[in-house]
mmCIF file of N, CA and C in Angstrom:
data_model
loop_
_atom_site.group_PDB
_atom_site.id
_atom_site.type_symbol
_atom_site.label_atom_id
_atom_site.label_comp_id
_atom_site.label_asym_id
_atom_site.label_seq_id
_atom_site.Cartn_x
_atom_site.Cartn_y
_atom_site.Cartn_z
ATOM 1 N N MET A 115 3.789 -13.711 -46.300
ATOM 2 C CA MET A 115 2.692 -14.671 -45.061
ATOM 3 C C MET A 115 2.863 -14.653 -44.038
ATOM 4 N N LYS A 116 4.359 -15.854 -44.457
ATOM 5 C CA LYS A 116 5.592 -15.526 -43.354
ATOM 6 C C LYS A 116 5.594 -14.232 -42.891
ATOM 7 N N LEU A 117 5.824 -13.276 -43.867
ATOM 8 C CA LEU A 117 6.709 -11.922 -42.902
ATOM 9 C C LEU A 117 5.527 -11.707 -42.277
ATOM 10 N N LYS A 118 4.331 -11.657 -43.097
ATOM 11 C CA LYS A 118 3.193 -10.482 -41.980
ATOM 12 C C LYS A 118 3.103 -11.813 -40.512
ATOM 13 N N LEU A 119 3.333 -13.450 -40.448
ATOM 14 C CA LEU A 119 2.984 -14.232 -39.083
ATOM 15 C C LEU A 119 4.167 -13.675 -38.413
ATOM 16 N N VAL A 120 5.558 -13.317 -38.920
ATOM 17 C CA VAL A 120 6.563 -12.470 -38.048
ATOM 18 C C VAL A 120 6.722 -11.985 -37.460
ATOM 19 N N VAL A 121 5.967 -10.740 -38.436
ATOM 20 C CA VAL A 121 5.638 -9.177 -37.282
ATOM 21 C C VAL A 121 4.715 -9.428 -36.604
ATOM 22 N N ILE A 122 3.858 -10.216 -36.118
ATOM 23 C CA ILE A 122 2.812 -10.372 -35.824
ATOM 24 C C ILE A 122 2.863 -10.802 -34.923
ATOM 25 N N MET A 123 4.203 -11.988 -34.430
ATOM 26 C CA MET A 123 5.072 -12.337 -32.977
ATOM 27 C C MET A 123 5.291 -11.014 -32.467
ATOM 28 N N MET A 124 6.137 -10.920 -33.308
ATOM 29 C CA MET A 124 7.504 -10.142 -32.889
ATOM 30 C C MET A 124 6.063 -8.632 -31.736
ATOM 31 N N LEU A 125 5.116 -8.037 -32.726
ATOM 32 C CA LEU A 125 4.203 -7.133 -31.942
ATOM 33 C C LEU A 125 3.977 -8.280 -30.525
ATOM 34 N N SER A 126 3.459 -8.790 -30.942
ATOM 35 C CA SER A 126 3.060 -9.945 -30.246
ATOM 36 C C SER A 126 4.411 -9.695 -28.082
ATOM 37 N N LEU A 127 5.061 -10.040 -28.748
ATOM 38 C CA LEU A 127 6.545 -10.182 -27.764
ATOM 39 C C LEU A 127 6.687 -9.584 -27.567
ATOM 40 N N SER A 128 6.624 -8.433 -28.453
ATOM 41 C CA SER A 128 7.249 -6.588 -27.413
ATOM 42 C C SER A 128 6.550 -5.632 -26.478
ATOM 43 N N ALA A 129 4.401 -6.219 -27.240
ATOM 44 C CA ALA A 129 3.649 -5.697 -26.129
ATOM 45 C C ALA A 129 3.147 -6.040 -24.694
ATOM 46 N N SER A 130 3.965 -7.650 -25.067
ATOM 47 C CA SER A 130 3.656 -8.333 -23.833
ATOM 48 C C SER A 130 5.149 -7.675 -22.458
ATOM 49 N N VAL A 131 6.617 -7.677 -23.559
ATOM 50 C CA VAL A 131 7.113 -6.615 -22.489
ATOM 51 C C VAL A 131 6.875 -5.723 -22.265
ATOM 52 N N TYR A 132 6.348 -4.588 -22.945
ATOM 53 C CA TYR A 132 6.416 -3.041 -22.249
ATOM 54 C C TYR A 132 4.720 -3.046 -21.516
ATOM 55 N N ALA A 133 4.225 -3.593 -21.583
ATOM 56 C CA ALA A 133 3.588 -3.118 -21.909
ATOM 57 C C ALA A 133 2.460 -4.585 -20.521
ATOM 58 N N GLY A 134 3.725 -5.292 -19.656
ATOM 59 C CA GLY A 134 3.093 -6.816 -19.520
ATOM 60 C C GLY A 134 2.029 -7.411 -19.046
ATOM 61 N N ASP A 135 0.931 -6.414 -18.592
ATOM 62 C CA ASP A 135 -0.838 -6.629 -18.425
ATOM 63 C C ASP A 135 -1.506 -6.286 -19.312
ATOM 64 N N CYS A 136 -1.215 -5.726 -20.528
ATOM 65 C CA CYS A 136 -2.002 -6.305 -21.066
ATOM 66 C C CYS A 136 -1.853 -6.729 -21.817
ATOM 67 N N THR A 137 -3.647 -6.592 -22.678
ATOM 68 C CA THR A 137 -3.581 -8.730 -22.737
ATOM 69 C C THR A 137 -3.764 -8.142 -23.763
ATOM 70 N N THR A 138 -3.583 -7.444 -25.054
ATOM 71 C CA THR A 138 -3.696 -6.779 -26.768
ATOM 72 C C THR A 138 -2.978 -6.367 -27.040
ATOM 73 N N VAL A 139 -2.676 -6.487 -28.234
ATOM 74 C CA VAL A 139 -1.952 -4.926 -28.353
ATOM 75 C C VAL A 139 -2.372 -4.475 -27.829
ATOM 76 N N LYS A 140 -4.051 -4.045 -29.691
ATOM 77 C CA LYS A 140 -4.145 -3.643 -29.888
ATOM 78 C C LYS A 140 -5.102 -2.656 -27.941
ATOM 79 N N GLU A 141 -5.155 -3.507 -26.439
ATOM 80 C CA GLU A 141 -5.481 -3.085 -25.863
ATOM 81 C C GLU A 141 -4.215 -2.015 -25.615
ATOM 82 N N MET A 142 -2.999 -2.034 -25.885
ATOM 83 C CA MET A 142 -1.979 -1.541 -25.417
ATOM 84 C C MET A 142 -2.513 -0.367 -26.168
ATOM 85 N N ASP A 143 -1.434 -0.268 -27.560
ATOM 86 C CA ASP A 143 -2.302 0.838 -28.022
ATOM 87 C C ASP A 143 -2.803 1.914 -27.653
ATOM 88 N N THR A 144 -3.982 1.023 -27.557
ATOM 89 C CA THR A 144 -5.797 1.896 -27.170
ATOM 90 C C THR A 144 -4.647 3.006 -25.951
ATOM 91 N N ALA A 145 -3.589 2.188 -24.894
ATOM 92 C CA ALA A 145 -3.917 3.254 -23.540
ATOM 93 C C ALA A 145 -1.879 4.101 -24.431
ATOM 94 N N ASP A 146 -1.802 3.509 -24.769
ATOM 95 C CA ASP A 146 -0.512 4.843 -25.463
ATOM 96 C C ASP A 146 -1.574 5.585 -25.468
ATOM 97 N N ALA A 147 -1.748 5.648 -25.807
ATOM 98 C CA ALA A 147 -2.825 7.354 -27.306
ATOM 99 C C ALA A 147 -3.276 7.376 -26.190
ATOM 100 N N ALA A 148 -4.545 7.153 -25.207
ATOM 101 C CA ALA A 148 -5.240 7.341 -24.138
ATOM 102 C C ALA A 148 -4.232 8.988 -22.668
ATOM 103 N N ALA A 149 -2.901 7.904 -22.865
ATOM 104 C CA ALA A 149 -2.248 8.033 -22.221
ATOM 105 C C ALA A 149 -1.058 9.724 -22.993
ATOM 106 N N SER A 150 -1.064 9.464 -23.361
ATOM 107 C CA SER A 150 -0.729 10.566 -24.606
ATOM 108 C C SER A 150 -0.933 12.221 -24.630
ATOM 109 N N ASN A 151 -2.663 11.491 -24.615
ATOM 110 C CA ASN A 151 -4.163 12.623 -24.430
ATOM 111 C C ASN A 151 -4.305 12.838 -22.802
ATOM 112 N N ILE A 152 -3.574 13.011 -22.167
ATOM 113 C CA ILE A 152 -4.001 13.212 -20.649
ATOM 114 C C ILE A 152 -3.283 14.857 -20.847
ATOM 115 N N GLN A 153 -4.761 15.436 -20.200
ATOM 116 C CA GLN A 153 -4.338 17.818 -20.011
ATOM 117 C C GLN A 153 -4.382 17.392 -18.866
ATOM 118 N N ASP A 154 -4.573 16.979 -17.688
ATOM 119 C CA ASP A 154 -5.444 17.062 -17.511
ATOM 120 C C ASP A 154 -5.592 15.865 -15.552
ATOM 121 N N TRP A 155 -6.133 16.297 -14.257
ATOM 122 C CA TRP A 155 -6.647 14.855 -13.928
ATOM 123 C C TRP A 155 -7.667 14.458 -13.563
ATOM 124 N N ALA A 156 -8.513 14.899 -15.073
ATOM 125 C CA ALA A 156 -9.663 13.616 -15.272
ATOM 126 C C ALA A 156 -9.379 13.130 -15.798
ATOM 127 N N GLY A 157 -7.940 13.635 -17.261
ATOM 128 C CA GLY A 157 -8.000 12.927 -17.367
ATOM 129 C C GLY A 157 -6.890 11.891 -17.515
ATOM 130 N N VAL A 158 -5.947 11.111 -16.433
ATOM 131 C CA VAL A 158 -5.294 11.380 -15.120
ATOM 132 C C VAL A 158 -5.962 9.672 -14.184
ATOM 133 N N SER A 159 -7.343 10.769 -14.113
ATOM 134 C CA SER A 159 -7.882 9.522 -13.079
ATOM 135 C C SER A 159 -8.079 8.826 -14.481
ATOM 136 N N SER A 160 -8.853 9.006 -15.646
ATOM 137 C CA SER A 160 -9.351 8.068 -16.015
ATOM 138 C C SER A 160 -8.721 7.147 -16.690
ATOM 139 N N PHE A 161 -6.840 7.915 -17.111
ATOM 140 C CA PHE A 161 -6.633 6.036 -17.617
ATOM 141 C C PHE A 161 -6.436 4.551 -16.465
ATOM 142 N N PHE A 162 -6.048 6.148 -15.433
ATOM 143 C CA PHE A 162 -6.018 4.620 -13.823
ATOM 144 C C PHE A 162 -7.543 3.677 -13.929
ATOM 145 N N LYS A 163 -7.755 4.965 -14.393
ATOM 146 C CA LYS A 163 -10.168 3.721 -13.955
ATOM 147 C C LYS A 163 -10.027 2.530 -15.352
ATOM 148 N N LYS A 164 -9.269 3.245 -16.187
ATOM 149 C CA LYS A 164 -9.504 2.120 -18.217
ATOM 150 C C LYS A 164 -8.232 1.543 -17.557
ATOM 151 N N TYR A 165 -6.914 1.722 -17.949
ATOM 152 C CA TYR A 165 -5.635 1.623 -18.004
ATOM 153 C C TYR A 165 -4.740 0.860 -16.938
ATOM 154 N N LYS A 166 -5.198 1.044 -15.962
ATOM 155 C CA LYS A 166 -3.867 1.357 -15.301
ATOM 156 C C LYS A 166 -3.146 -0.614 -15.607
ATOM 157 N N GLN A 167 -3.274 -1.572 -15.624
ATOM 158 C CA GLN A 167 -3.138 -2.343 -16.209
ATOM 159 C C GLN A 167 -2.376 -2.386 -17.019
ATOM 160 N N CYS A 168 -1.901 -1.401 -17.673
ATOM 161 C CA CYS A 168 -1.072 -1.158 -19.427
ATOM 162 C C CYS A 168 -0.155 0.042 -18.498
ATOM 163 N N ASP A 169 0.161 -0.167 -17.667
ATOM 164 C CA ASP A 169 0.873 1.001 -16.718
ATOM 165 C C ASP A 169 2.502 0.765 -16.466
ATOM 166 N N ASP A 170 3.423 -0.163 -18.041
ATOM 167 C CA ASP A 170 3.537 -0.718 -17.639
ATOM 168 C C ASP A 170 5.051 0.256 -18.657
ATOM 169 N N GLY A 171 7.159 0.372 -18.524
ATOM 170 C CA GLY A 171 7.581 0.149 -20.084
ATOM 171 C C GLY A 171 7.461 2.225 -19.886
ATOM 172 N N TYR A 172 6.710 2.024 -21.687
ATOM 173 C CA TYR A 172 7.385 3.787 -21.764
ATOM 174 C C TYR A 172 6.175 4.182 -21.616
ATOM 175 N N ILE A 173 5.141 3.126 -21.262
ATOM 176 C CA ILE A 173 3.531 3.964 -20.831
ATOM 177 C C ILE A 173 3.720 4.234 -19.561
ATOM 178 N N ALA A 174 4.737 4.028 -18.340
ATOM 179 C CA ALA A 174 5.530 4.250 -17.493
ATOM 180 C C ALA A 174 5.560 5.446 -17.651
ATOM 181 N N GLU A 175 6.889 5.907 -18.341
ATOM 182 C CA GLU A 175 7.273 6.480 -18.440
ATOM 183 C C GLU A 175 6.665 7.803 -18.543
ATOM 184 N N GLY A 176 5.718 7.594 -20.087
ATOM 185 C CA GLY A 176 5.073 8.651 -20.126
ATOM 186 C C GLY A 176 4.299 9.306 -19.444
ATOM 187 N N LEU A 177 3.432 8.340 -18.468
ATOM 188 C CA LEU A 177 2.225 9.037 -17.385
ATOM 189 C C LEU A 177 3.310 9.643 -16.407
ATOM 190 N N SER A 178 4.950 8.891 -15.984
ATOM 191 C CA SER A 178 5.266 10.255 -14.089
ATOM 192 C C SER A 178 5.627 11.434 -15.042
ATOM 193 N N HIS A 179 6.475 11.343 -16.539
ATOM 194 C CA HIS A 179 6.225 13.402 -17.173
ATOM 195 C C HIS A 179 4.597 14.067 -16.851
ATOM 196 N N THR A 180 3.812 12.978 -17.829
ATOM 197 C CA THR A 180 2.718 14.043 -17.357
ATOM 198 C C THR A 180 1.772 14.289 -16.215
ATOM 199 N N ILE A 181 2.354 13.424 -14.773
ATOM 200 C CA ILE A 181 1.630 13.829 -13.783
ATOM 201 C C ILE A 181 3.152 15.253 -13.156
ATOM 202 N N GLY A 182 4.628 14.856 -13.598
ATOM 203 C CA GLY A 182 5.582 15.191 -12.587
ATOM 204 C C GLY A 182 4.936 16.649 -13.155
ATOM 205 N N THR A 183 4.908 16.860 -15.400
ATOM 206 C CA THR A 183 4.343 17.762 -15.682
ATOM 207 C C THR A 183 3.143 18.799 -14.712
ATOM 208 N N LEU A 184 1.600 18.050 -14.364
ATOM 209 C CA LEU A 184 0.722 18.299 -14.292
ATOM 210 C C LEU A 184 1.161 18.948 -12.758
ATOM 211 N N LEU A 185 1.293 18.366 -11.802
ATOM 212 C CA LEU A 185 2.177 18.739 -10.252
ATOM 213 C C LEU A 185 3.288 20.246 -10.556
ATOM 214 N N ALA A 186 4.444 19.865 -11.084
ATOM 215 C CA ALA A 186 5.332 21.800 -11.415
ATOM 216 C C ALA A 186 4.519 22.243 -11.464
ATOM 217 N N LYS A 187 3.646 22.564 -13.176
ATOM 218 C CA LYS A 187 3.800 22.658 -13.474
ATOM 219 C C LYS A 187 1.987 24.430 -13.720
ATOM 220 N N ASP A 188 1.006 23.304 -13.331
ATOM 221 C CA ASP A 188 0.027 23.712 -12.303
ATOM 222 C C ASP A 188 -0.596 23.496 -11.487
ATOM 223 N N TRP A 189 -0.376 23.370 -10.489
ATOM 224 C CA TRP A 189 -0.424 23.905 -8.952
ATOM 225 C C TRP A 189 -1.508 23.769 -8.866
ATOM 226 N N ARG A 190 -1.953 24.917 -9.704
ATOM 227 C CA ARG A 190 -3.054 25.103 -8.642
ATOM 228 C C ARG A 190 -4.090 24.831 -8.877
ATOM 229 N N THR A 191 -4.093 23.410 -10.278
ATOM 230 C CA THR A 191 -5.413 22.292 -10.465
ATOM 231 C C THR A 191 -4.891 20.666 -8.438
ATOM 232 N N LEU A 192 -4.086 21.502 -7.179
ATOM 233 C CA LEU A 192 -3.734 20.594 -6.740
ATOM 234 C C LEU A 192 -5.461 20.104 -6.106
ATOM 235 N N ASP A 193 -5.917 21.004 -6.311
ATOM 236 C CA ASP A 193 -8.028 20.941 -5.349
ATOM 237 C C ASP A 193 -8.420 19.196 -5.463
ATOM 238 N N GLN A 194 -8.790 19.099 -7.707
ATOM 239 C CA GLN A 194 -9.023 18.696 -8.080
ATOM 240 C C GLN A 194 -8.797 17.095 -7.696
ATOM 241 N N LEU A 195 -6.865 16.955 -7.536
ATOM 242 C CA LEU A 195 -6.477 15.631 -7.618
ATOM 243 C C LEU A 195 -6.394 15.719 -6.244
ATOM 244 N N ASN A 196 -6.755 16.315 -5.054
ATOM 245 C CA ASN A 196 -6.793 15.605 -3.894
ATOM 246 C C ASN A 196 -8.377 15.408 -3.276
ATOM 247 N N VAL A 197 -9.313 16.226 -4.216
ATOM 248 C CA VAL A 197 -10.190 14.965 -3.818
ATOM 249 C C VAL A 197 -10.369 13.778 -4.900
ATOM 250 N N MET A 198 -10.213 13.677 -5.971
ATOM 251 C CA MET A 198 -10.045 12.322 -6.371
ATOM 252 C C MET A 198 -8.808 11.557 -5.391
ATOM 253 N N THR A 199 -8.404 11.898 -4.914
ATOM 254 C CA THR A 199 -7.035 10.550 -3.320
ATOM 255 C C THR A 199 -7.333 10.459 -2.853
ATOM 256 N N ASN A 200 -8.613 11.745 -1.971
ATOM 257 C CA ASN A 200 -9.300 10.923 -0.256
ATOM 258 C C ASN A 200 -10.561 10.643 -0.887
ATOM 259 N N LYS A 201 -11.086 10.011 -2.247
ATOM 260 C CA LYS A 201 -12.013 8.910 -2.496
ATOM 261 C C LYS A 201 -11.741 8.499 -2.994
ATOM 262 N N ASP A 202 -9.986 7.762 -3.381
ATOM 263 C CA ASP A 202 -9.760 7.027 -3.767
ATOM 264 C C ASP A 202 -8.237 6.576 -3.062
ATOM 265 N N LYS A 203 -7.173 5.573 -2.507
ATOM 266 C CA LYS A 203 -6.608 5.896 -2.452
ATOM 267 C C LYS A 203 -5.040 5.113 -2.578
ATOM 268 N N THR A 204 -6.331 4.922 -3.753
ATOM 269 C CA THR A 204 -4.731 3.340 -4.235
ATOM 270 C C THR A 204 -4.611 4.309 -5.239
ATOM 271 N N PHE A 205 -5.967 5.145 -6.396
ATOM 272 C CA PHE A 205 -5.557 6.104 -6.597
ATOM 273 C C PHE A 205 -4.168 6.253 -6.405
ATOM 274 N N GLU A 206 -4.159 7.147 -5.399
ATOM 275 C CA GLU A 206 -3.547 8.089 -4.694
ATOM 276 C C GLU A 206 -1.516 7.413 -5.010
ATOM 277 N N SER A 207 -2.338 6.302 -4.161
ATOM 278 C CA SER A 207 -0.648 5.385 -5.393
ATOM 279 C C SER A 207 0.226 5.227 -5.990
ATOM 280 N N TRP A 208 -1.215 5.263 -6.757
ATOM 281 C CA TRP A 208 -0.786 5.212 -7.809
ATOM 282 C C TRP A 208 -0.155 6.524 -8.819
ATOM 283 N N VAL A 209 -1.075 7.599 -8.340
ATOM 284 C CA VAL A 209 0.169 8.413 -8.883
ATOM 285 C C VAL A 209 1.010 8.815 -7.838
ATOM 286 N N VAL A 210 1.443 8.658 -6.449
ATOM 287 C CA VAL A 210 2.996 8.877 -6.036
ATOM 288 C C VAL A 210 3.752 7.751 -6.987
ATOM 289 N N LYS A 211 3.244 6.573 -6.998
ATOM 290 C CA LYS A 211 4.317 5.478 -7.624
ATOM 291 C C LYS A 211 4.913 6.319 -9.017
ATOM 292 N N HIS A 212 4.824 7.663 -9.661
ATOM 293 C CA HIS A 212 4.600 8.353 -10.533
ATOM 294 C C HIS A 212 5.154 9.365 -10.738
ATOM 295 N N ILE A 213 5.929 9.778 -9.190
ATOM 296 C CA ILE A 213 6.599 11.388 -8.649
ATOM 297 C C ILE A 213 8.038 9.421 -9.387
ATOM 298 N N ASN A 214 8.930 9.408 -9.804
ATOM 299 C CA ASN A 214 10.389 8.893 -10.063
ATOM 300 C C ASN A 214 10.795 9.554 -10.840
ATOM 301 N N THR A 215 12.264 8.839 -10.028
ATOM 302 C CA THR A 215 13.645 8.854 -11.169
ATOM 303 C C THR A 215 13.035 9.226 -13.148
ATOM 304 N N THR A 216 12.632 9.066 -13.709
ATOM 305 C CA THR A 216 12.006 8.924 -15.166
ATOM 306 C C THR A 216 11.066 10.144 -15.330
ATOM 307 N N ALA A 217 11.224 10.688 -14.152
ATOM 308 C CA ALA A 217 10.938 12.799 -14.480
ATOM 309 C C ALA A 217 11.774 13.552 -14.256
ATOM 310 N N ASP A 218 11.320 14.537 -14.582
ATOM 311 C CA ASP A 218 12.400 15.730 -15.147
ATOM 312 C C ASP A 218 12.564 15.909 -14.223
ATOM 313 N N ASP A 219 13.970 16.516 -13.388
ATOM 314 C CA ASP A 219 14.385 16.654 -13.232
ATOM 315 C C ASP A 219 13.650 18.224 -12.302
ATOM 316 N N SER A 220 14.014 19.359 -13.408
ATOM 317 C CA SER A 220 13.958 20.364 -12.192
ATOM 318 C C SER A 220 12.256 20.261 -12.434
ATOM 319 N N ASP A 221 10.444 19.265 -12.600
ATOM 320 C CA ASP A 221 9.415 19.026 -12.979
ATOM 321 C C ASP A 221 9.790 18.900 -10.991
ATOM 322 N N LEU A 222 11.099 18.111 -10.769
ATOM 323 C CA LEU A 222 10.411 16.940 -9.656
ATOM 324 C C LEU A 222 11.464 18.133 -8.351
ATOM 325 N N ALA A 223 11.877 19.170 -8.053
ATOM 326 C CA ALA A 223 12.751 20.083 -7.356
ATOM 327 C C ALA A 223 11.183 21.040 -8.024
ATOM 328 N N LEU A 224 10.517 21.494 -7.911
ATOM 329 C CA LEU A 224 8.867 22.506 -8.283
ATOM 330 C C LEU A 224 7.875 21.315 -7.696
ATOM 331 N N ILE A 225 7.838 20.750 -7.669
ATOM 332 C CA ILE A 225 7.187 19.866 -6.833
ATOM 333 C C ILE A 225 7.365 20.215 -5.279
ATOM 334 N N VAL A 226 8.400 19.999 -5.428
ATOM 335 C CA VAL A 226 9.342 20.043 -3.677
ATOM 336 C C VAL A 226 8.857 20.991 -3.284
ATOM 337 N N LYS A 227 9.305 22.057 -4.305
ATOM 338 C CA LYS A 227 8.952 23.890 -3.965
ATOM 339 C C LYS A 227 7.328 23.838 -4.035
ATOM 340 N N ASN A 228 6.192 23.257 -4.461
ATOM 341 C CA ASN A 228 5.034 23.820 -4.547
ATOM 342 C C ASN A 228 4.990 23.227 -3.181
ATOM 343 N N ALA A 229 4.969 22.028 -2.665
ATOM 344 C CA ALA A 229 4.345 21.449 -1.954
ATOM 345 C C ALA A 229 5.107 21.862 -0.985
ATOM 346 N N LYS A 230 5.900 22.944 -0.735
ATOM 347 C CA LYS A 230 6.654 23.355 0.443
ATOM 348 C C LYS A 230 5.739 24.331 0.901
ATOM 349 N N GLU A 231 6.133 25.519 -0.015
ATOM 350 C CA GLU A 231 5.860 26.545 0.043
ATOM 351 C C GLU A 231 4.244 27.570 -0.562
ATOM 352 N N ASP A 232 3.385 26.048 -1.062
ATOM 353 C CA ASP A 232 1.919 26.868 -1.776
ATOM 354 C C ASP A 232 1.019 25.728 -2.140
ATOM 355 N N CYS A 233 0.589 24.939 -0.575
ATOM 356 C CA CYS A 233 0.185 23.574 0.076
ATOM 357 C C CYS A 233 -0.595 24.481 0.560
ATOM 358 N N LEU A 234 -2.256 24.845 1.016
ATOM 359 C CA LEU A 234 -3.499 25.010 1.750
ATOM 360 C C LEU A 234 -3.435 23.705 3.407
ATOM 361 N N ALA A 235 -3.751 23.947 4.178
ATOM 362 C CA ALA A 235 -4.348 23.724 4.510
ATOM 363 C C ALA A 235 -4.444 22.067 4.024
ATOM 364 N N PRO A 236 -5.893 22.386 3.732
ATOM 365 C CA PRO A 236 -6.588 21.192 3.523
ATOM 366 C C PRO A 236 -5.946 19.891 2.563
ATOM 367 N N HIS A 237 -4.865 20.257 2.175
ATOM 368 C CA HIS A 237 -4.140 19.272 1.178
ATOM 369 C C HIS A 237 -2.099 19.167 2.491
ATOM 370 N N THR A 238 -2.535 19.353 3.289
ATOM 371 C CA THR A 238 -1.116 19.021 3.922
ATOM 372 C C THR A 238 -1.502 17.994 3.637
ATOM 373 N N HIS A 239 -2.111 16.775 4.003
ATOM 374 C CA HIS A 239 -1.074 15.195 3.173
ATOM 375 C C HIS A 239 -0.928 15.565 2.704
ATOM 376 N N LEU A 240 -1.316 15.143 1.382
ATOM 377 C CA LEU A 240 -1.482 14.881 -0.021
ATOM 378 C C LEU A 240 0.176 15.962 -0.357
ATOM 379 N N CYS A 241 0.381 16.595 0.090
ATOM 380 C CA CYS A 241 1.507 17.591 0.071
ATOM 381 C C CYS A 241 2.498 17.003 0.860
ATOM 382 N N THR A 242 2.524 16.733 1.855
ATOM 383 C CA THR A 242 3.609 16.210 2.336
ATOM 384 C C THR A 242 3.907 14.679 1.698
ATOM 385 N N THR A 243 3.137 14.408 1.185
ATOM 386 C CA THR A 243 3.612 13.034 0.321
ATOM 387 C C THR A 243 3.982 12.491 -0.992
ATOM 388 N N LEU A 244 3.492 14.620 -1.854
ATOM 389 C CA LEU A 244 4.141 14.948 -2.822
ATOM 390 C C LEU A 244 5.575 15.005 -2.955
ATOM 391 N N GLU A 245 6.126 16.094 -1.523
ATOM 392 C CA GLU A 245 6.967 16.180 -1.414
ATOM 393 C C GLU A 245 8.113 14.767 -0.926
ATOM 394 N N ASN A 246 7.803 14.465 -0.311
ATOM 395 C CA ASN A 246 8.210 13.364 -0.282
ATOM 396 C C ASN A 246 8.799 12.192 -1.345
ATOM 397 N N ALA A 247 8.241 12.203 -1.860
ATOM 398 C CA ALA A 247 8.524 11.689 -3.478
ATOM 399 C C ALA A 247 9.371 12.358 -4.341
ATOM 400 N N ALA A 248 8.981 13.490 -4.325
ATOM 401 C CA ALA A 248 9.725 14.041 -5.493
ATOM 402 C C ALA A 248 11.649 14.446 -4.864
ATOM 403 N N ARG A 249 11.260 14.340 -3.311
ATOM 404 C CA ARG A 249 12.516 14.314 -3.098
ATOM 405 C C ARG A 249 13.247 13.362 -2.872
ATOM 406 N N GLN A 250 13.173 12.288 -2.611
ATOM 407 C CA GLN A 250 13.530 10.669 -3.296
ATOM 408 C C GLN A 250 13.598 10.755 -4.438
ATOM 409 N N ALA A 251 12.824 10.859 -4.787
ATOM 410 C CA ALA A 251 13.026 10.777 -6.337
ATOM 411 C C ALA A 251 14.501 11.588 -6.859
ATOM 412 N N LEU A 252 14.085 12.851 -6.406
ATOM 413 C CA LEU A 252 15.805 14.151 -6.727
ATOM 414 C C LEU A 252 16.912 12.844 -5.978
ATOM 415 N N GLN A 253 17.040 12.581 -4.904
ATOM 416 C CA GLN A 253 17.877 11.478 -4.299
ATOM 417 C C GLN A 253 18.296 10.562 -4.615
ATOM 418 N N ASP A 254 17.463 10.237 -5.643
ATOM 419 C CA ASP A 254 17.663 8.397 -6.812
ATOM 420 C C ASP A 254 18.496 9.186 -7.136
ATOM 421 N N LEU A 255 17.943 10.460 -7.661
ATOM 422 C CA LEU A 255 19.190 10.559 -8.927
ATOM 423 C C LEU A 255 19.851 10.960 -9.789
ATOM 424 N N GLU A 256 20.554 11.635 -7.545
ATOM 425 C CA GLU A 256 22.154 12.000 -7.390
ATOM 426 C C GLU A 256 22.817 10.471 -7.072
ATOM 427 N N GLU A 257 22.000 9.218 -7.012
ATOM 428 C CA GLU A 257 23.019 8.469 -6.663
ATOM 429 C C GLU A 257 23.097 7.441 -8.059
ATOM 430 N N GLU A 258 22.531 7.867 -9.088
ATOM 431 C CA GLU A 258 22.538 7.075 -10.306
ATOM 432 C C GLU A 258 24.062 7.758 -11.176
#
């Protein structure tokens, strides 16, 4: 019984360390599962709407990887992201926050390339914002 109580206390403490604003271990686990299953911008948006309070620690790192991969390897879906970010600038800021040093450096380089070479006129603002964030992350990586 005491061991069970200690384990529960440790899980509760680790939850608060890794997912600062999640209110329960169950919420953190649910957010983690949702983040792990993201495959497209609709999934990113859904996570943001339901679990942005859990965007911390390893969950945030996973989201950065997912967002970086979508921008690097699935650029043709940028129109979907553009529509979403035009409707919600908070979502845009949140996405841009995930273009950071925890993303793969090869993905960051592809984001810069995509934004510079394959940006359609309606997406100019978003492309510039994404390019700047990726360039900054690459610069930060060089300084580490």
